mmCIF file of C-alpha atoms in Angstrom:
data_model
loop_
_atom_site.group_PDB
_atom_site.id
_atom_site.type_symbol
_atom_site.label_atom_id
_atom_site.label_comp_id
_atom_site.label_asym_id
_atom_site.label_seq_id
_atom_site.Cartn_x
_atom_site.Cartn_y
_atom_site.Cartn_z
ATOM 1 C CA UNK A 1 96.302 7.468 2.553
ATOM 2 C CA UNK A 2 95.249 9.609 5.473
ATOM 3 C CA UNK A 3 92.876 11.353 3.396
ATOM 4 C CA UNK A 4 91.302 8.260 2.036
ATOM 5 C CA UNK A 5 91.119 6.474 5.521
ATOM 6 C CA UNK A 6 89.281 9.672 6.793
ATOM 7 C CA UNK A 7 87.103 9.928 3.623
ATOM 8 C CA UNK A 8 86.045 6.234 3.897
ATOM 9 C CA UNK A 9 85.679 6.364 7.879
ATOM 10 C CA UNK A 10 83.225 9.242 7.636
ATOM 11 C CA UNK A 11 81.099 7.511 4.851
ATOM 12 C CA UNK A 12 80.883 4.418 6.693
ATOM 13 C CA UNK A 13 79.746 6.390 9.780
ATOM 14 C CA UNK A 14 77.310 8.229 7.743
ATOM 15 C CA UNK A 15 75.916 5.095 6.557
ATOM 16 C CA UNK A 16 75.903 3.363 9.799
ATOM 17 C CA UNK A 17 74.205 6.612 11.650
ATOM 18 C CA UNK A 18 71.481 6.609 8.802
ATOM 19 C CA UNK A 19 70.992 2.896 9.258
ATOM 20 C CA UNK A 20 70.615 3.597 13.420
ATOM 21 C CA UNK A 21 68.322 6.445 12.629
ATOM 22 C CA UNK A 22 65.920 5.155 10.286
ATOM 23 C CA UNK A 23 66.682 1.230 10.337
ATOM 24 C CA UNK A 24 68.569 -1.023 7.839
ATOM 25 C CA UNK A 25 65.294 -2.080 6.037
ATOM 26 C CA UNK A 26 64.130 1.707 5.281
ATOM 27 C CA UNK A 27 68.250 2.723 4.677
ATOM 28 C CA UNK A 28 68.278 -0.275 2.011
ATOM 29 C CA UNK A 29 65.261 0.914 0.466
ATOM 30 C CA UNK A 30 66.328 4.436 0.377
ATOM 31 C CA UNK A 31 69.638 4.048 -1.548
ATOM 32 C CA UNK A 32 68.154 1.255 -4.106
ATOM 33 C CA UNK A 33 65.253 3.287 -5.097
ATOM 34 C CA UNK A 34 65.235 2.802 -9.278
ATOM 35 C CA UNK A 35 65.453 6.991 -9.607
ATOM 36 C CA UNK A 36 68.598 7.058 -7.111
ATOM 37 C CA UNK A 37 70.292 3.627 -8.727
ATOM 38 C CA UNK A 38 72.935 5.853 -10.430
ATOM 39 C CA UNK A 39 73.375 7.954 -7.393
ATOM 40 C CA UNK A 40 74.332 5.109 -5.208
ATOM 41 C CA UNK A 41 76.207 3.366 -7.973
ATOM 42 C CA UNK A 42 78.480 6.592 -8.090
ATOM 43 C CA UNK A 43 78.356 6.959 -4.250
ATOM 44 C CA UNK A 44 79.567 3.395 -3.221
ATOM 45 C CA UNK A 45 81.732 3.181 -6.584
ATOM 46 C CA UNK A 46 83.551 5.999 -5.302
ATOM 47 C CA UNK A 47 83.947 4.534 -1.777
ATOM 48 C CA UNK A 48 85.692 1.832 -3.625
ATOM 49 C CA UNK A 49 87.817 4.058 -5.498
ATOM 50 C CA UNK A 50 88.912 5.294 -2.617
ATOM 51 C CA UNK A 51 89.987 2.125 -0.929
ATOM 52 C CA UNK A 52 91.882 1.315 -4.019
ATOM 53 C CA UNK A 53 94.219 4.546 -3.199
ATOM 54 C CA UNK A 54 92.668 7.394 -5.349
ATOM 55 C CA UNK A 55 91.457 9.618 -2.669
ATOM 56 C CA UNK A 56 90.721 12.624 -5.013
ATOM 57 C CA UNK A 57 89.169 10.693 -7.719
ATOM 58 C CA UNK A 58 86.940 8.809 -5.447
ATOM 59 C CA UNK A 59 85.697 11.721 -3.215
ATOM 60 C CA UNK A 60 84.733 13.397 -6.652
ATOM 61 C CA UNK A 61 82.593 10.423 -7.590
ATOM 62 C CA UNK A 62 81.188 10.145 -4.306
ATOM 63 C CA UNK A 63 80.208 13.762 -4.153
ATOM 64 C CA UNK A 64 78.387 13.295 -7.672
ATOM 65 C CA UNK A 65 76.226 10.181 -6.168
ATOM 66 C CA UNK A 66 75.570 12.091 -3.123
ATOM 67 C CA UNK A 67 74.419 15.015 -4.945
ATOM 68 C CA UNK A 68 72.406 12.468 -7.275
ATOM 69 C CA UNK A 69 70.956 10.720 -4.110
ATOM 70 C CA UNK A 70 69.889 13.666 -1.862
ATOM 71 C CA UNK A 71 69.014 16.301 -4.832
ATOM 72 C CA UNK A 72 65.242 15.769 -3.783
ATOM 73 C CA UNK A 73 66.030 17.190 -0.508
ATOM 74 C CA UNK A 74 67.497 20.591 -1.794
ATOM 75 C CA UNK A 75 64.335 22.194 -2.158
ATOM 76 C CA UNK A 76 63.218 21.660 1.134
ATOM 77 C CA UNK A 77 66.570 22.897 2.593
ATOM 78 C CA UNK A 78 66.802 25.994 0.539
ATOM 79 C CA UNK A 79 62.780 26.706 1.584
ATOM 80 C CA UNK A 80 64.226 26.528 5.065
ATOM 81 C CA UNK A 81 67.082 28.272 4.930
ATOM 82 C CA UNK A 82 65.140 31.205 3.471
ATOM 83 C CA UNK A 83 63.333 31.465 6.495
ATOM 84 C CA UNK A 84 66.236 31.944 8.708
ATOM 85 C CA UNK A 85 66.742 35.961 9.373
ATOM 86 C CA UNK A 86 70.155 36.553 8.400
ATOM 87 C CA UNK A 87 71.316 33.781 5.965
ATOM 88 C CA UNK A 88 67.743 34.322 4.364
ATOM 89 C CA UNK A 89 68.647 37.696 3.078
ATOM 90 C CA UNK A 90 71.953 36.495 1.988
ATOM 91 C CA UNK A 91 69.863 33.962 -0.093
ATOM 92 C CA UNK A 92 68.043 36.957 -1.709
ATOM 93 C CA UNK A 93 71.229 38.653 -2.961
ATOM 94 C CA UNK A 94 71.493 39.291 -6.718
ATOM 95 C CA UNK A 95 73.806 36.181 -7.823
ATOM 96 C CA UNK A 96 72.980 34.100 -4.872
ATOM 97 C CA UNK A 97 69.362 34.266 -5.367
ATOM 98 C CA UNK A 98 69.453 32.884 -8.685
ATOM 99 C CA UNK A 99 71.235 29.631 -7.871
ATOM 100 C CA UNK A 100 69.060 29.325 -4.712
ATOM 101 C CA UNK A 101 66.114 29.247 -7.149
ATOM 102 C CA UNK A 102 67.646 26.702 -9.338
ATOM 103 C CA UNK A 103 68.371 24.290 -6.192
ATOM 104 C CA UNK A 104 65.028 24.989 -4.877
ATOM 105 C CA UNK A 105 63.343 24.342 -8.160
ATOM 106 C CA UNK A 106 61.423 27.457 -8.803
ATOM 107 C CA UNK A 107 61.929 29.532 -11.842
ATOM 108 C CA UNK A 108 61.454 33.330 -10.382
ATOM 109 C CA UNK A 109 63.047 35.073 -13.339
ATOM 110 C CA UNK A 110 60.981 33.797 -15.907
ATOM 111 C CA UNK A 111 58.596 36.371 -17.550
#
């Protein structure tokens, strides 16, 4: 029960913080865009599953929803991280560079 309370509380605080930063209307429009409805349903459905007493399953569903909702930001985030001196070099390591390129939406390895 402690895990479900912490997980749900964190998600509620995330939503409140987002609403305070960008406003209620923009938050609502962000989550209920046509291309994000599947992710939004998974995110809020995961919160409901956590509240019903299944924290691990709910958190997995929430994580999927979060990934779908915010997948459009991954290319920007990876591009930003590439510019940080030490971490940017780590993203160029053989195994990591392939994953980073996929997240960034680039196919560097096509010939």
